[in-house]
Structures are given as structure tokens and as C-alpha cells.
């Protein structure tokens, strides 16, 4: 029985993603974790901060949540899901799709002291830099 293996993540994408996260997200206070993953849940790059244990599980969770939100958006006639936000008592999880030749998803885990607008800007900026 032949099993399929997922395509390799190009080194150039890993480098560009790591550089974008470091340039845009790393200087920001209030970001506990920043992650870029494939739509099938494989990590491309991340900044762990104090939440390294979460980074092991977050790529698959990110992909699943965006797939679910995408299905809901399509079923309701709203088109593709671009962004998803989960607000908690301690902060926010922000997920954003990255289009282009190599689709990906950005996830930012931020605390409740960070302005949501800054996180939205950071996710959009990283996405823009990855699209070229």
C-alpha cells in the first residue's frame, strides 16, 4: 500500500517566514507566540516566547480552525475566510490566511494588554511580506 507524504516546505519559504516574523512581530510587546503554518497543519516558522509547549500543538489546531471557519463562510455565502479571532479572558488568538503561490496561515497569541489593531496590522504585514 502506497502512502503519500506531504510536500516538503521549501527552505526559501522557511527563511522568508522566519525573517518576516522576526522583523514584524518580535519587537512587539504582548505577543506570546507567533506561528506560520501550512493549511494542512505543518509548522513553517514560529517565535515561541514563553509558550513553546503550545507551539507543538498549535499548527494543527490553527489549520483545523481556519478550515472550519472557511466552511462556515462558504456555507453562508460569504466567500473565503480571511481572518478568524478567538477572544478569551487572558487575550486573543488571531488567525489570518496568507494567499499566493504557497498558501499559509498566521497565528498570533496575544495578551489582553496588546491593542488588537496592532496585532491585525502585524498579521497583515507578515502576510504581505510573504506574498512578495
Protein backbone atom coordinates (compact mmCIF):
# COMPACT_ATOMS: atom_id res chain seq x y z
CA UNK A 1 0.00 0.00 0.00
CA UNK A 2 1.40 3.34 -1.07
CA UNK A 3 1.19 6.21 1.40
CA UNK A 4 1.50 9.80 0.31
CA UNK A 5 3.89 12.14 2.03
CA UNK A 6 3.18 15.83 2.25
CA UNK A 7 5.33 18.03 0.02
CA UNK A 8 8.41 19.49 1.63
CA UNK A 9 8.24 23.07 2.82
CA UNK A 10 10.76 24.98 0.71
CA UNK A 11 13.77 26.32 2.63
CA UNK A 12 13.24 29.69 0.96
CA UNK A 13 9.75 29.92 2.47
CA UNK A 14 11.05 28.95 5.92
CA UNK A 15 13.72 31.68 5.67
CA UNK A 16 11.29 34.36 4.43
CA UNK A 17 8.71 33.45 7.08
CA UNK A 18 11.26 33.46 9.90
CA UNK A 19 12.63 36.81 8.76
CA UNK A 20 9.14 38.34 8.48
CA UNK A 21 8.12 37.14 11.95
CA UNK A 22 11.36 38.46 13.47
CA UNK A 23 11.14 41.80 11.67
CA UNK A 24 7.45 42.50 12.27
CA UNK A 25 6.32 40.55 15.34
CA UNK A 26 9.35 40.02 17.56
CA UNK A 27 9.71 43.72 18.53
CA UNK A 28 6.07 43.89 19.68
CA UNK A 29 5.20 43.60 23.36
CA UNK A 30 2.27 41.36 24.22
CA UNK A 31 2.80 38.64 21.61
CA UNK A 32 3.25 35.31 23.40
CA UNK A 33 3.53 33.22 20.28
CA UNK A 34 3.68 33.82 16.54
CA UNK A 35 3.33 30.96 14.11
CA UNK A 36 3.15 30.43 10.38
CA UNK A 37 1.88 27.04 9.24
CA UNK A 38 0.66 25.29 6.13
CA UNK A 39 -3.08 24.81 5.53
CA UNK A 40 -2.62 21.13 6.46
CA UNK A 41 -1.11 22.00 9.86
CA UNK A 42 2.67 21.80 9.45
CA UNK A 43 4.81 24.50 11.04
CA UNK A 44 6.75 26.73 8.68
CA UNK A 45 8.23 29.17 11.22
CA UNK A 46 7.50 30.39 14.72
CA UNK A 47 8.54 32.66 17.55
CA UNK A 48 7.80 30.79 20.75
CA UNK A 49 8.28 33.29 23.51
CA UNK A 50 7.15 31.68 26.75
CA UNK A 51 4.67 29.31 25.12
CA UNK A 52 6.95 26.74 23.48
CA UNK A 53 4.76 23.83 24.63
CA UNK A 54 1.78 25.30 22.78
CA UNK A 55 3.73 25.62 19.53
CA UNK A 56 3.83 21.83 19.28
CA UNK A 57 0.03 21.60 19.06
CA UNK A 58 -0.89 24.93 17.55
CA UNK A 59 -0.14 24.29 13.84
CA UNK A 60 -2.75 21.52 13.59
CA UNK A 61 -5.24 23.50 15.66
CA UNK A 62 -4.69 26.58 13.51
CA UNK A 63 -5.29 24.67 10.29
CA UNK A 64 -8.41 22.98 11.68
CA UNK A 65 -9.96 26.21 12.96
CA UNK A 66 -9.34 28.05 9.70
CA UNK A 67 -10.79 25.12 7.72
CA UNK A 68 -13.90 25.13 9.92
CA UNK A 69 -14.29 28.92 9.62
CA UNK A 70 -13.76 28.64 5.87
CA UNK A 71 -16.51 26.04 5.58
CA UNK A 72 -18.89 28.20 7.61
CA UNK A 73 -18.10 31.25 5.47
CA UNK A 74 -18.70 29.34 2.25
CA UNK A 75 -21.91 27.72 3.51
CA UNK A 76 -23.33 31.12 4.41
CA UNK A 77 -22.37 32.59 1.06
CA UNK A 78 -19.68 34.89 2.42
CA UNK A 79 -16.79 33.52 0.34
CA UNK A 80 -13.41 32.52 1.70
CA UNK A 81 -12.37 33.12 5.31
CA UNK A 82 -9.53 35.63 5.52
CA UNK A 83 -9.24 36.04 9.28
CA UNK A 84 -10.52 34.45 12.50
CA UNK A 85 -10.34 35.80 16.05
CA UNK A 86 -10.82 33.99 19.36
CA UNK A 87 -11.15 36.31 22.34
CA UNK A 88 -10.53 34.94 25.85
CA UNK A 89 -10.28 36.36 29.35
CA UNK A 90 -6.49 36.48 29.03
CA UNK A 91 -6.06 37.67 25.46
CA UNK A 92 -6.75 36.85 21.84
CA UNK A 93 -5.79 34.24 19.29
CA UNK A 94 -5.67 35.74 15.83
CA UNK A 95 -5.56 33.60 12.68
CA UNK A 96 -5.05 35.02 9.18
CA UNK A 97 -4.83 33.33 5.81
CA UNK A 98 -1.87 34.06 3.56
CA UNK A 99 -2.69 33.66 -0.12
CA UNK A 100 -0.31 33.39 -3.01
CA UNK A 101 1.72 30.59 -4.57
CA UNK A 102 2.37 28.97 -1.18
CA UNK A 103 -0.75 29.38 0.98
CA UNK A 104 -0.20 29.55 4.71
CA UNK A 105 -1.87 30.66 7.95
CA UNK A 106 -0.54 33.11 10.51
CA UNK A 107 -1.44 32.66 14.18
CA UNK A 108 -0.69 35.26 16.84
CA UNK A 109 -1.35 34.59 20.52
CA UNK A 110 -1.53 37.97 22.25
CA UNK A 111 -2.28 39.11 25.77
CA UNK A 112 -5.14 41.39 26.72
CA UNK A 113 -2.83 44.42 27.07
CA UNK A 114 -1.92 44.47 23.38
CA UNK A 115 -4.06 46.59 21.11
CA UNK A 116 -5.97 44.38 18.69
CA UNK A 117 -5.31 46.84 15.87
CA UNK A 118 -1.56 46.36 16.24
CA UNK A 119 -1.95 42.59 16.06
CA UNK A 120 -4.20 42.87 12.99
CA UNK A 121 -1.63 45.12 11.35
CA UNK A 122 1.23 42.73 12.21
CA UNK A 123 -0.59 39.72 10.76
CA UNK A 124 -1.43 41.64 7.58
CA UNK A 125 2.15 42.90 7.28
CA UNK A 126 3.65 39.43 7.64
CA UNK A 127 1.16 38.12 5.05
CA UNK A 128 2.05 40.94 2.68
CA UNK A 129 5.78 40.28 3.01
CA UNK A 130 5.28 36.58 2.32
CA UNK A 131 3.19 37.22 -0.78
CA UNK A 132 6.02 39.36 -2.10
